[in-house]
Amino acid sequence: MAVAPLHKTQELKIYNSIAGKKEPFIPIIEGNIGMYVCGPTVYSNVHLGNCRTFISFDLIYRYLIHLGYKVRYVRNITDAGHLENDAEEGEDKVAKKARLEELEPMEIVQRYTLDFHNILSKFNNIPPSIEPTATGHIVEQIEIIKTIIDNGFAYQANGSVYFDVKKFNENNQYGKLSGRNLEDMIANTRELAAQSDKKNPQDFALWKKAEPQHIMRWPSPWSDGFPGWHLECTAMSTKYLGEQFDIHGGGMDLKFPHHECEIAQGEAACGKTPVNYWMHANMLTLNGKKMAKSTGNSISPAEIFTGKNTILSKAFAPSVTRFFMLQAHYRSVLDFSNDALEASEKGFYKLMEAIQTLENLKTDKTTSGFNIQNWKQECYDAMNDDFNSPILIAKLFEAVKFINTVKEGNAIVSTTDHQLLTTTIHEFVFDVLGLVNINEASSDISDKLSGALELLIKLRKEARANKDFATSDKIRDELQSIGIQLKDSREGTSFTLN
């Protein structure tokens, strides 16, 4: 008899940005989910704040898969059309970096796409189902522009094509995602410069005519040029997920104008709202201030992993950094600091140590003093409440406390409960949260290093037996200084990472 998928018994609620509230999640096609997340513009090393967004949606992706949904996850690569400062004028970000480094634009794209994949792999993110690029979908973007023009919501001007926001707003609502009113936006906008091709300041580019010096350009019915930044996501999301799909995600900073423009383009081209659930991850601050390279208040993922920076006291592993990020809800502002990371590191190793302890716990035929079944459902309740990872982590530490109580002989666990606890904790820690047990996976705790530590423990034991406490203490203290703590008990001496 086939077991029903978990989503049949778990009621998931998602905070829908366009509704401004949590709503029961009901996919368009039962058992199937289409999810699109705005990917990086690959003109520099991936920003830590962007990593937080991608880790948040990796958590969401993992939990949807865990619930038994078939998920098509599309995350794009922006390799053209994204102008400086998210503006309508200026230089293409990729082309500018290529000019500064005296490289071809596609060399820049290749270099930073590889960096993006490498960093997310270190964070143990699952790759998306499809990762399309803007330059690989120029034809699709041109076709959408033709449709929007035919439907009366765009106009040509000197080889460029602009979306007519006022025309669209006559029978639609531009600004419904960000809560903005078009009349207020117009009233608060200064007069357009005389040389502008736009009818109104709020109009945005669907296609831009390339200036003679512009490197990245393609032929179109209107000019040799390039597509607008907003258009690529409409083209790729609808191509791979359909005119209407379930979830669209991204950073909070993309809500306006990027996602607002996507909605307008989708409705203007297809006559229907493109997305049912809009999800936005909040920003990451550093020591209470906005992260910015210009002020020096910035740190890259690579600098965290290597410890080569002036902000943190030491290096922190990718899985520890991921764990830190998941200790805050994805919609909350998260402040990154040395103290916060050190606290997360201690919690991370405490969790991993408890999982190791769990494998070796003695079981009993009697009933456990901890209701594992209720605890398991509470873990699901946390994730069903808009993917509340901090509450899930708190529930996991309730289990850690119970495991340690059993280890100390102050509680018992039945054989059946031990199996359920082991399975559940592994599923939530490794499958859903996506953490990696560094004690097992890192080369720092390889068999050779373990053997060396066992030798040091043996030498320390001999020193203590010979009352050479100076040597014994030196071994303990030197190991402590590099983050390896020795623990003495009646059974002998063990070690853990701090």
GROMACS .gro file of C-alpha atoms in nm:
model
  498
    1MET     CA    1   0.000   0.000   0.000
    2ALA     CA    2   0.147   0.332  -0.113
    3VAL     CA    3   0.214   0.591   0.156
    4ALA     CA    4   0.049   0.929   0.093
    5PRO     CA    5   0.295   1.220   0.048
    6LEU     CA    6   0.341   1.440   0.354
    7HIS     CA    7   0.178   1.743   0.191
    8LYS     CA    8  -0.150   1.554   0.212
    9THR     CA    9  -0.137   1.566   0.593
   10GLN     CA   10   0.060   1.887   0.661
   11GLU     CA   11  -0.109   2.225   0.619
   12LEU     CA   12   0.152   2.468   0.486
   13LYS     CA   13   0.097   2.844   0.512
   14ILE     CA   14   0.306   3.099   0.321
   15TYR     CA   15   0.334   3.473   0.378
   16ASN     CA   16   0.221   3.614   0.045
   17SER     CA   17   0.377   3.958  -0.010
   18ILE     CA   18   0.106   4.066  -0.251
   19ALA     CA   19  -0.168   3.983   0.003
   20GLY     CA   20   0.033   4.107   0.302
   21LYS     CA   21  -0.059   3.802   0.510
   22LYS     CA   22  -0.007   3.429   0.555
   23GLU     CA   23  -0.224   3.217   0.331
   24PRO     CA   24  -0.280   2.841   0.300
   25PHE     CA   25  -0.063   2.710   0.019
   26ILE     CA   26  -0.263   2.554  -0.262
   27PRO     CA   27  -0.060   2.474  -0.576
   28ILE     CA   28  -0.211   2.524  -0.920
   29ILE     CA   29  -0.155   2.156  -1.003
   30GLU     CA   30  -0.194   1.924  -0.706
   31GLY     CA   31   0.134   1.768  -0.602
   32ASN     CA   32   0.337   1.991  -0.836
   33ILE     CA   33   0.501   2.329  -0.773
   34GLY     CA   34   0.656   2.584  -1.008
   35MET     CA   35   0.898   2.819  -0.828
   36TYR     CA   36   1.103   3.100  -0.979
   37VAL     CA   37   1.371   3.291  -0.787
   38CYS     CA   38   1.562   3.591  -0.923
   39GLY     CA   39   1.927   3.491  -0.955
   40PRO     CA   40   2.247   3.697  -0.952
   41THR     CA   41   2.380   3.953  -1.196
   42VAL     CA   42   2.719   3.797  -1.262
   43TYR     CA   43   2.954   4.096  -1.274
   44SER     CA   44   3.125   4.043  -0.935
   45ASN     CA   45   3.173   3.787  -0.658
   46VAL     CA   46   2.842   3.691  -0.502
   47HIS     CA   47   2.735   3.923  -0.220
   48LEU     CA   48   2.676   3.775   0.127
   49GLY     CA   49   2.330   3.933   0.139
   50ASN     CA   50   2.241   3.755  -0.185
   51CYS     CA   51   2.369   3.431  -0.033
   52ARG     CA   52   2.120   3.474   0.248
   53THR     CA   53   1.837   3.501  -0.007
   54PHE     CA   54   1.951   3.189  -0.194
   55ILE     CA   55   1.997   2.993   0.132
   56SER     CA   56   1.645   3.097   0.236
   57PHE     CA   57   1.496   2.967  -0.088
   58ASP     CA   58   1.711   2.654  -0.069
   59LEU     CA   59   1.545   2.587   0.268
   60ILE     CA   60   1.203   2.642   0.109
   61TYR     CA   61   1.292   2.418  -0.188
   62ARG     CA   62   1.419   2.145   0.045
   63TYR     CA   63   1.107   2.150   0.261
   64LEU     CA   64   0.871   2.138  -0.037
   65ILE     CA   65   1.061   1.835  -0.167
   66HIS     CA   66   1.050   1.681   0.182
   67LEU     CA   67   0.672   1.721   0.182
   68GLY     CA   68   0.660   1.511  -0.132
   69TYR     CA   69   0.593   1.781  -0.389
   70LYS     CA   70   0.743   1.758  -0.736
   71VAL     CA   71   0.914   2.098  -0.762
   72ARG     CA   72   1.045   2.268  -1.074
   73TYR     CA   73   1.278   2.535  -0.938
   74VAL     CA   74   1.397   2.795  -1.190
   75ARG     CA   75   1.664   3.049  -1.097
   76ASN     CA   76   1.805   3.275  -1.366
   77ILE     CA   77   2.150   3.414  -1.437
   78THR     CA   78   2.145   3.783  -1.541
   79ASP     CA   79   2.428   3.822  -1.788
   80ALA     CA   80   2.300   4.124  -1.982
   81GLY     CA   81   2.059   4.417  -1.960
   82HIS     CA   82   2.106   4.507  -1.591
   83LEU     CA   83   2.217   4.869  -1.595
   84GLU     CA   84   2.405   5.052  -1.319
   85ASN     CA   85   2.209   5.138  -1.003
   86ASP     CA   86   1.908   4.942  -1.137
   87ALA     CA   87   1.841   5.245  -1.359
   88GLU     CA   88   1.703   5.292  -1.710
   89GLU     CA   89   2.015   5.469  -1.834
   90GLY     CA   90   2.387   5.413  -1.795
   91GLU     CA   91   2.623   5.125  -1.856
   92ASP     CA   92   2.548   4.755  -1.843
   93LYS     CA   93   2.697   4.612  -1.519
   94VAL     CA   94   2.861   4.318  -1.698
   95ALA     CA   95   2.991   4.532  -1.984
   96LYS     CA   96   3.132   4.791  -1.743
   97LYS     CA   97   3.326   4.526  -1.549
   98ALA     CA   98   3.453   4.383  -1.879
   99ARG     CA   99   3.577   4.729  -1.985
  100LEU     CA  100   3.747   4.788  -1.649
  101GLU     CA  101   3.921   4.449  -1.653
  102GLU     CA  102   3.988   4.456  -2.031
  103LEU     CA  103   3.805   4.130  -2.088
  104GLU     CA  104   3.518   4.011  -2.306
  105PRO     CA  105   3.179   4.040  -2.128
  106MET     CA  106   3.129   3.663  -2.149
  107GLU     CA  107   3.464   3.611  -1.973
  108ILE     CA  108   3.327   3.817  -1.685
  109VAL     CA  109   3.004   3.616  -1.692
  110GLN     CA  110   3.191   3.286  -1.686
  111ARG     CA  111   3.425   3.389  -1.403
  112TYR     CA  112   3.153   3.511  -1.169
  113THR     CA  113   2.901   3.241  -1.256
  114LEU     CA  114   3.162   2.984  -1.150
  115ASP     CA  115   3.224   3.180  -0.828
  116PHE     CA  116   2.849   3.190  -0.760
  117HIS     CA  117   2.814   2.815  -0.806
  118ASN     CA  118   3.123   2.743  -0.597
  119ILE     CA  119   3.005   2.952  -0.301
  120LEU     CA  120   2.652   2.810  -0.304
  121SER     CA  121   2.798   2.459  -0.324
  122LYS     CA  122   3.003   2.532  -0.011
  123PHE     CA  123   2.678   2.641   0.158
  124ASN     CA  124   2.533   2.302   0.052
  125ASN     CA  125   2.260   2.459  -0.163
  126ILE     CA  126   2.081   2.223  -0.400
  127PRO     CA  127   2.113   2.346  -0.763
  128PRO     CA  128   1.785   2.457  -0.923
  129SER     CA  129   1.604   2.240  -1.177
  130ILE     CA  130   1.676   2.493  -1.453
  131GLU     CA  131   1.922   2.783  -1.455
  132PRO     CA  132   1.855   2.987  -1.771
  133THR     CA  133   2.046   3.298  -1.880
  134ALA     CA  134   1.920   3.629  -2.013
  135THR     CA  135   2.143   3.611  -2.323
  136GLY     CA  136   2.011   3.263  -2.399
  137HIS     CA  137   1.654   3.394  -2.421
  138ILE     CA  138   1.674   3.706  -2.640
  139VAL     CA  139   1.428   3.561  -2.894
  140GLU     CA  140   1.169   3.491  -2.623
  141GLN     CA  141   1.206   3.844  -2.486
  142ILE     CA  142   1.159   4.000  -2.829
  143GLU     CA  143   0.841   3.795  -2.881
  144ILE     CA  144   0.696   3.912  -2.548
  145ILE     CA  145   0.769   4.275  -2.642
  146LYS     CA  146   0.583   4.226  -2.972
  147THR     CA  147   0.282   4.088  -2.780
  148ILE     CA  148   0.282   4.377  -2.529
  149ILE     CA  149   0.298   4.629  -2.817
  150ASP     CA  150   0.013   4.452  -2.999
  151ASN     CA  151  -0.193   4.463  -2.678
  152GLY     CA  152  -0.145   4.839  -2.659
  153PHE     CA  153   0.075   4.859  -2.347
  154ALA     CA  154   0.408   4.962  -2.499
  155TYR     CA  155   0.541   5.217  -2.747
  156GLN     CA  156   0.849   5.270  -2.963
  157ALA     CA  157   1.072   5.575  -2.937
  158ASN     CA  158   1.395   5.622  -3.132
  159GLY     CA  159   1.469   5.250  -3.151
  160SER     CA  160   1.380   5.176  -2.787
  161VAL     CA  161   1.056   5.025  -2.655
  162TYR     CA  162   0.898   5.137  -2.327
  163PHE     CA  163   0.616   4.994  -2.118
  164ASP     CA  164   0.329   5.244  -2.092
  165VAL     CA  165   0.251   5.238  -1.719
  166LYS     CA  166  -0.033   5.494  -1.734
  167LYS     CA  167  -0.206   5.306  -2.012
  168PHE     CA  168  -0.168   4.979  -1.823
  169ASN     CA  169  -0.303   5.137  -1.505
  170GLU     CA  170  -0.631   5.236  -1.670
  171ASN     CA  171  -0.771   4.884  -1.621
  172ASN     CA  172  -0.500   4.727  -1.404
  173GLN     CA  173  -0.317   4.814  -1.083
  174TYR     CA  174   0.050   4.904  -1.114
  175GLY     CA  175   0.198   4.910  -0.763
  176LYS     CA  176  -0.016   4.643  -0.598
  177LEU     CA  177   0.283   4.437  -0.483
  178SER     CA  178   0.479   4.724  -0.328
  179GLY     CA  179   0.169   4.912  -0.207
  180ARG     CA  180   0.244   5.218  -0.423
  181ASN     CA  181  -0.007   5.443  -0.590
  182LEU     CA  182   0.072   5.552  -0.947
  183GLU     CA  183  -0.081   5.899  -0.903
  184ASP     CA  184   0.138   5.956  -0.596
  185MET     CA  185   0.444   5.833  -0.783
  186ILE     CA  186   0.374   6.073  -1.069
  187ALA     CA  187   0.312   6.365  -0.831
  188ASN     CA  188   0.641   6.300  -0.653
  189THR     CA  189   0.847   6.268  -0.969
  190ARG     CA  190   1.035   6.561  -1.115
  191GLU     CA  191   0.970   6.658  -1.477
  192LEU     CA  192   1.141   6.442  -1.734
  193ALA     CA  193   1.449   6.583  -1.900
  194ALA     CA  194   1.375   6.717  -2.245
  195GLN     CA  195   1.588   6.452  -2.419
  196SER     CA  196   1.406   6.156  -2.262
  197ASP     CA  197   1.219   5.923  -2.495
  198LYS     CA  198   0.967   5.823  -2.227
  199LYS     CA  199   0.613   5.953  -2.214
  200ASN     CA  200   0.614   5.932  -1.834
  201PRO     CA  201   0.888   5.893  -1.569
  202GLN     CA  202   0.737   5.563  -1.446
  203ASP     CA  203   0.759   5.396  -1.787
  204PHE     CA  204   1.034   5.135  -1.803
  205ALA     CA  205   1.240   4.991  -2.086
  206LEU     CA  206   1.147   4.667  -2.257
  207TRP     CA  207   1.415   4.717  -2.522
  208LYS     CA  208   1.698   4.970  -2.534
  209LYS     CA  209   1.870   5.089  -2.848
  210ALA     CA  210   2.242   5.035  -2.801
  211GLU     CA  211   2.476   5.331  -2.816
  212PRO     CA  212   2.771   5.290  -3.057
  213GLN     CA  213   3.007   5.199  -2.770
  214HIS     CA  214   2.771   4.940  -2.619
  215ILE     CA  215   2.930   4.595  -2.657
  216MET     CA  216   2.638   4.363  -2.575
  217ARG     CA  217   2.379   4.406  -2.852
  218TRP     CA  218   2.137   4.198  -3.055
  219PRO     CA  219   1.922   4.268  -3.364
  220SER     CA  220   1.551   4.331  -3.312
  221PRO     CA  221   1.259   4.478  -3.511
  222TRP     CA  222   1.328   4.812  -3.342
  223SER     CA  223   1.706   4.847  -3.332
  224ASP     CA  224   2.032   4.677  -3.251
  225GLY     CA  225   2.006   4.682  -2.875
  226PHE     CA  226   1.942   4.481  -2.561
  227PRO     CA  227   1.641   4.382  -2.348
  228GLY     CA  228   1.538   4.555  -2.026
  229TRP     CA  229   1.641   4.392  -1.699
  230HIS     CA  230   1.282   4.328  -1.584
  231LEU     CA  231   1.184   4.151  -1.905
  232GLU     CA  232   1.422   3.855  -1.878
  233CYS     CA  233   1.250   3.716  -1.567
  234THR     CA  234   0.907   3.738  -1.733
  235ALA     CA  235   1.038   3.558  -2.041
  236MET     CA  236   1.217   3.279  -1.856
  237SER     CA  237   0.961   3.220  -1.581
  238THR     CA  238   0.672   3.188  -1.827
  239LYS     CA  239   0.873   2.972  -2.068
  240TYR     CA  240   0.959   2.712  -1.805
  241LEU     CA  241   0.670   2.745  -1.559
  242GLY     CA  242   0.380   2.871  -1.770
  243GLU     CA  243   0.181   3.195  -1.781
  244GLN     CA  244   0.071   3.133  -1.421
  245PHE     CA  245   0.286   2.957  -1.162
  246ASP     CA  246   0.293   2.906  -0.787
  247ILE     CA  247   0.584   3.087  -0.620
  248HIS     CA  248   0.809   3.376  -0.718
  249GLY     CA  249   1.089   3.467  -0.479
  250GLY     CA  250   1.372   3.711  -0.438
  251GLY     CA  251   1.526   3.966  -0.208
  252MET     CA  252   1.318   4.240  -0.047
  253ASP     CA  253   1.507   4.498  -0.255
  254LEU     CA  254   1.358   4.352  -0.575
  255LYS     CA  255   0.996   4.411  -0.476
  256PHE     CA  256   1.001   4.752  -0.648
  257PRO     CA  257   1.055   4.810  -0.928
  258HIS     CA  258   1.172   4.471  -1.054
  259HIS     CA  259   0.891   4.244  -0.935
  260GLU     CA  260   0.630   4.515  -0.982
  261CYS     CA  261   0.737   4.543  -1.345
  262GLU     CA  262   0.727   4.165  -1.385
  263ILE     CA  263   0.363   4.161  -1.276
  264ALA     CA  264   0.276   4.440  -1.520
  265GLN     CA  265   0.457   4.270  -1.808
  266GLY     CA  266   0.292   3.934  -1.736
  267GLU     CA  267  -0.056   4.082  -1.717
  268ALA     CA  268  -0.001   4.299  -2.026
  269ALA     CA  269   0.124   4.004  -2.231
  270CYS     CA  270  -0.103   3.723  -2.108
  271GLY     CA  271  -0.401   3.898  -1.953
  272LYS     CA  272  -0.361   3.715  -1.623
  273THR     CA  273  -0.163   3.763  -1.304
  274PRO     CA  274   0.154   3.554  -1.340
  275VAL     CA  275   0.221   3.445  -0.979
  276ASN     CA  276   0.002   3.321  -0.692
  277TYR     CA  277   0.251   3.357  -0.404
  278TRP     CA  278   0.520   3.628  -0.389
  279MET     CA  279   0.792   3.563  -0.131
  280HIS     CA  280   1.068   3.804  -0.024
  281ALA     CA  281   1.375   3.740   0.191
  282ASN     CA  282   1.489   4.029   0.410
  283MET     CA  283   1.825   4.200   0.418
  284LEU     CA  284   2.149   4.120   0.599
  285THR     CA  285   2.328   4.389   0.800
  286LEU     CA  286   2.685   4.384   0.932
  287ASN     CA  287   2.749   4.501   1.288
  288GLY     CA  288   2.418   4.689   1.285
  289LYS     CA  289   2.484   4.879   0.962
  290LYS     CA  290   2.405   4.831   0.596
  291MET     CA  291   2.667   4.626   0.414
  292ALA     CA  292   2.857   4.839   0.161
  293LYS     CA  293   3.200   4.805   0.002
  294SER     CA  294   3.226   5.184  -0.024
  295THR     CA  295   3.224   5.224   0.356
  296GLY     CA  296   3.435   4.918   0.429
  297ASN     CA  297   3.143   4.758   0.613
  298SER     CA  298   3.150   4.448   0.396
  299ILE     CA  299   3.265   4.088   0.404
  300SER     CA  300   3.253   3.818   0.138
  301PRO     CA  301   3.168   3.451   0.189
  302ALA     CA  302   3.525   3.353   0.096
  303GLU     CA  303   3.662   3.588   0.364
  304ILE     CA  304   3.438   3.422   0.623
  305PHE     CA  305   3.555   3.073   0.526
  306THR     CA  306   3.926   3.162   0.525
  307GLY     CA  307   3.926   3.406   0.818
  308LYS     CA  308   4.119   3.658   0.604
  309ASN     CA  309   3.930   3.971   0.705
  310THR     CA  310   3.936   4.248   0.965
  311ILE     CA  311   3.583   4.192   1.094
  312LEU     CA  312   3.580   3.838   1.236
  313SER     CA  313   3.814   3.689   1.497
  314LYS     CA  314   3.863   3.365   1.302
  315ALA     CA  315   3.737   3.158   1.012
  316PHE     CA  316   3.390   3.006   1.022
  317ALA     CA  317   3.284   2.700   0.824
  318PRO     CA  318   3.017   2.734   0.553
  319SER     CA  319   2.775   2.506   0.742
  320VAL     CA  320   2.817   2.713   1.060
  321THR     CA  321   2.747   3.029   0.858
  322ARG     CA  322   2.440   2.865   0.703
  323PHE     CA  323   2.319   2.758   1.047
  324PHE     CA  324   2.361   3.118   1.168
  325MET     CA  325   2.147   3.248   0.882
  326LEU     CA  326   1.874   2.990   0.942
  327GLN     CA  327   1.848   3.091   1.308
  328ALA     CA  328   1.656   3.398   1.186
  329HIS     CA  329   1.329   3.384   0.992
  330TYR     CA  330   1.379   3.459   0.623
  331ARG     CA  331   1.151   3.766   0.646
  332SER     CA  332   1.347   3.917   0.939
  333VAL     CA  333   1.646   4.150   0.913
  334LEU     CA  334   1.954   3.955   1.024
  335ASP     CA  335   2.260   4.125   1.174
  336PHE     CA  336   2.591   3.957   1.099
  337SER     CA  337   2.858   3.993   1.368
  338ASN     CA  338   3.150   3.806   1.519
  339ASP     CA  339   2.971   3.747   1.851
  340ALA     CA  340   2.659   3.616   1.677
  341LEU     CA  341   2.864   3.378   1.461
  342GLU     CA  342   3.060   3.247   1.762
  343ALA     CA  343   2.734   3.179   1.946
  344SER     CA  344   2.596   2.999   1.640
  345GLU     CA  345   2.911   2.793   1.608
  346LYS     CA  346   2.874   2.668   1.966
  347GLY     CA  347   2.510   2.580   1.902
  348PHE     CA  348   2.598   2.408   1.576
  349TYR     CA  349   2.858   2.181   1.736
  350LYS     CA  350   2.626   2.110   2.028
  351LEU     CA  351   2.365   1.993   1.779
  352MET     CA  352   2.613   1.778   1.585
  353GLU     CA  353   2.753   1.627   1.906
  354ALA     CA  354   2.400   1.534   2.017
  355ILE     CA  355   2.335   1.361   1.684
  356GLN     CA  356   2.655   1.161   1.732
  357THR     CA  357   2.552   1.078   2.088
  358LEU     CA  358   2.207   0.969   1.969
  359GLU     CA  359   2.358   0.696   1.752
  360ASN     CA  360   2.520   0.535   2.055
  361LEU     CA  361   2.241   0.576   2.312
  362LYS     CA  362   2.126   0.270   2.500
  363THR     CA  363   1.757   0.201   2.454
  364ASP     CA  364   1.497   0.046   2.680
  365LYS     CA  365   1.172  -0.139   2.620
  366THR     CA  366   0.982   0.099   2.845
  367THR     CA  367   0.814   0.422   2.740
  368SER     CA  368   1.027   0.732   2.691
  369GLY     CA  369   0.977   1.036   2.910
  370PHE     CA  370   0.979   1.258   2.601
  371ASN     CA  371   0.682   1.248   2.363
  372ILE     CA  372   0.867   1.203   2.033
  373GLN     CA  373   0.551   1.192   1.821
  374ASN     CA  374   0.425   1.527   1.953
  375TRP     CA  375   0.773   1.678   1.919
  376LYS     CA  376   0.793   1.561   1.557
  377GLN     CA  377   0.463   1.731   1.472
  378GLU     CA  378   0.583   2.050   1.643
  379CYS     CA  379   0.883   2.047   1.408
  380TYR     CA  380   0.645   2.025   1.114
  381ASP     CA  381   0.423   2.296   1.265
  382ALA     CA  382   0.722   2.531   1.272
  383MET     CA  383   0.806   2.477   0.904
  384ASN     CA  384   0.440   2.481   0.804
  385ASP     CA  385   0.418   2.830   0.955
  386ASP     CA  386   0.586   3.011   0.664
  387PHE     CA  387   0.908   2.806   0.691
  388ASN     CA  388   0.989   2.920   1.045
  389SER     CA  389   1.341   2.781   1.074
  390PRO     CA  390   1.427   2.951   1.409
  391ILE     CA  391   1.132   2.778   1.577
  392LEU     CA  392   1.233   2.449   1.414
  393ILE     CA  393   1.588   2.492   1.549
  394ALA     CA  394   1.448   2.562   1.898
  395LYS     CA  395   1.252   2.237   1.873
  396LEU     CA  396   1.565   2.051   1.767
  397PHE     CA  397   1.742   2.176   2.078
  398GLU     CA  398   1.458   2.041   2.291
  399ALA     CA  399   1.557   1.703   2.148
  400VAL     CA  400   1.926   1.778   2.216
  401LYS     CA  401   1.841   1.839   2.583
  402PHE     CA  402   1.654   1.508   2.600
  403ILE     CA  403   1.941   1.320   2.430
  404ASN     CA  404   2.190   1.457   2.680
  405THR     CA  405   1.958   1.369   2.969
  406VAL     CA  406   1.941   1.010   2.845
  407LYS     CA  407   2.319   1.004   2.802
  408GLU     CA  408   2.364   1.115   3.164
  409GLY     CA  409   2.135   0.835   3.282
  410ASN     CA  410   1.855   1.066   3.399
  411ALA     CA  411   1.602   0.955   3.137
  412ILE     CA  412   1.529   0.658   2.915
  413VAL     CA  413   1.438   0.621   2.549
  414SER     CA  414   1.248   0.328   2.407
  415THR     CA  415   1.378   0.140   2.103
  416THR     CA  416   1.082   0.258   1.894
  417ASP     CA  417   1.119   0.620   2.003
  418HIS     CA  418   1.494   0.608   1.945
  419GLN     CA  419   1.437   0.507   1.583
  420LEU     CA  420   1.171   0.777   1.532
  421LEU     CA  421   1.387   1.043   1.698
  422THR     CA  422   1.692   0.947   1.491
  423THR     CA  423   1.501   0.949   1.163
  424THR     CA  424   1.323   1.279   1.236
  425ILE     CA  425   1.628   1.468   1.358
  426HIS     CA  426   1.830   1.355   1.055
  427GLU     CA  427   1.554   1.459   0.817
  428PHE     CA  428   1.518   1.807   0.962
  429VAL     CA  429   1.886   1.878   1.028
  430PHE     CA  430   2.038   1.740   0.709
  431ASP     CA  431   1.755   1.719   0.451
  432VAL     CA  432   1.551   2.029   0.539
  433LEU     CA  433   1.799   2.269   0.702
  434GLY     CA  434   2.071   2.143   0.468
  435LEU     CA  435   2.343   2.136   0.735
  436VAL     CA  436   2.656   1.927   0.696
  437ASN     CA  437   2.808   1.741   0.988
  438ILE     CA  438   3.156   1.892   0.982
  439ASN     CA  439   3.273   1.634   1.235
  440GLU     CA  440   3.216   1.373   0.967
  441ALA     CA  441   3.263   1.563   0.642
  442SER     CA  442   3.557   1.795   0.707
  443SER     CA  443   3.912   1.690   0.632
  444ASP     CA  444   3.998   1.854   0.968
  445ILE     CA  445   3.845   1.552   1.137
  446SER     CA  446   3.985   1.292   0.901
  447ASP     CA  447   4.094   0.951   1.021
  448LYS     CA  448   4.456   1.065   1.027
  449LEU     CA  449   4.381   1.366   1.245
  450SER     CA  450   4.167   1.153   1.475
  451GLY     CA  451   4.458   0.915   1.510
  452ALA     CA  452   4.693   1.202   1.597
  453LEU     CA  453   4.449   1.328   1.860
  454GLU     CA  454   4.416   0.983   2.011
  455LEU     CA  455   4.797   0.972   2.035
  456LEU     CA  456   4.800   1.309   2.216
  457ILE     CA  457   4.529   1.186   2.451
  458LYS     CA  458   4.737   0.874   2.523
  459LEU     CA  459   5.051   1.084   2.591
  460ARG     CA  460   4.849   1.312   2.819
  461LYS     CA  461   4.715   1.008   3.007
  462GLU     CA  462   5.072   0.879   3.057
  463ALA     CA  463   5.185   1.225   3.177
  464ARG     CA  464   4.904   1.234   3.433
  465ALA     CA  465   4.989   0.882   3.550
  466ASN     CA  466   5.350   0.999   3.604
  467LYS     CA  467   5.220   1.309   3.786
  468ASP     CA  468   5.367   1.527   3.509
  469PHE     CA  469   5.076   1.770   3.526
  470ALA     CA  470   5.268   2.046   3.347
  471THR     CA  471   5.283   1.835   3.028
  472SER     CA  472   4.928   1.709   3.078
  473ASP     CA  473   4.791   2.063   3.111
  474LYS     CA  474   5.001   2.188   2.820
  475ILE     CA  475   4.851   1.928   2.585
  476ARG     CA  476   4.499   2.016   2.700
  477ASP     CA  477   4.555   2.394   2.679
  478GLU     CA  478   4.730   2.388   2.340
  479LEU     CA  479   4.448   2.183   2.190
  480GLN     CA  480   4.193   2.418   2.347
  481SER     CA  481   4.368   2.718   2.187
  482ILE     CA  482   4.309   2.574   1.838
  483GLY     CA  483   3.947   2.486   1.910
  484ILE     CA  484   3.974   2.123   2.021
  485GLN     CA  485   3.834   2.055   2.367
  486LEU     CA  486   3.924   1.744   2.566
  487LYS     CA  487   3.654   1.599   2.789
  488ASP     CA  488   3.747   1.365   3.073
  489SER     CA  489   3.495   1.115   3.207
  490ARG     CA  490   3.490   0.777   3.380
  491GLU     CA  491   3.490   0.607   3.038
  492GLY     CA  492   3.804   0.796   2.928
  493THR     CA  493   3.889   1.112   2.736
  494SER     CA  494   3.706   1.231   2.424
  495PHE     CA  495   3.738   1.543   2.211
  496THR     CA  496   3.501   1.789   2.046
  497LEU     CA  497   3.541   2.098   1.828
  498ASN     CA  498   3.458   2.437   1.980
   0.00000   0.00000   0.00000
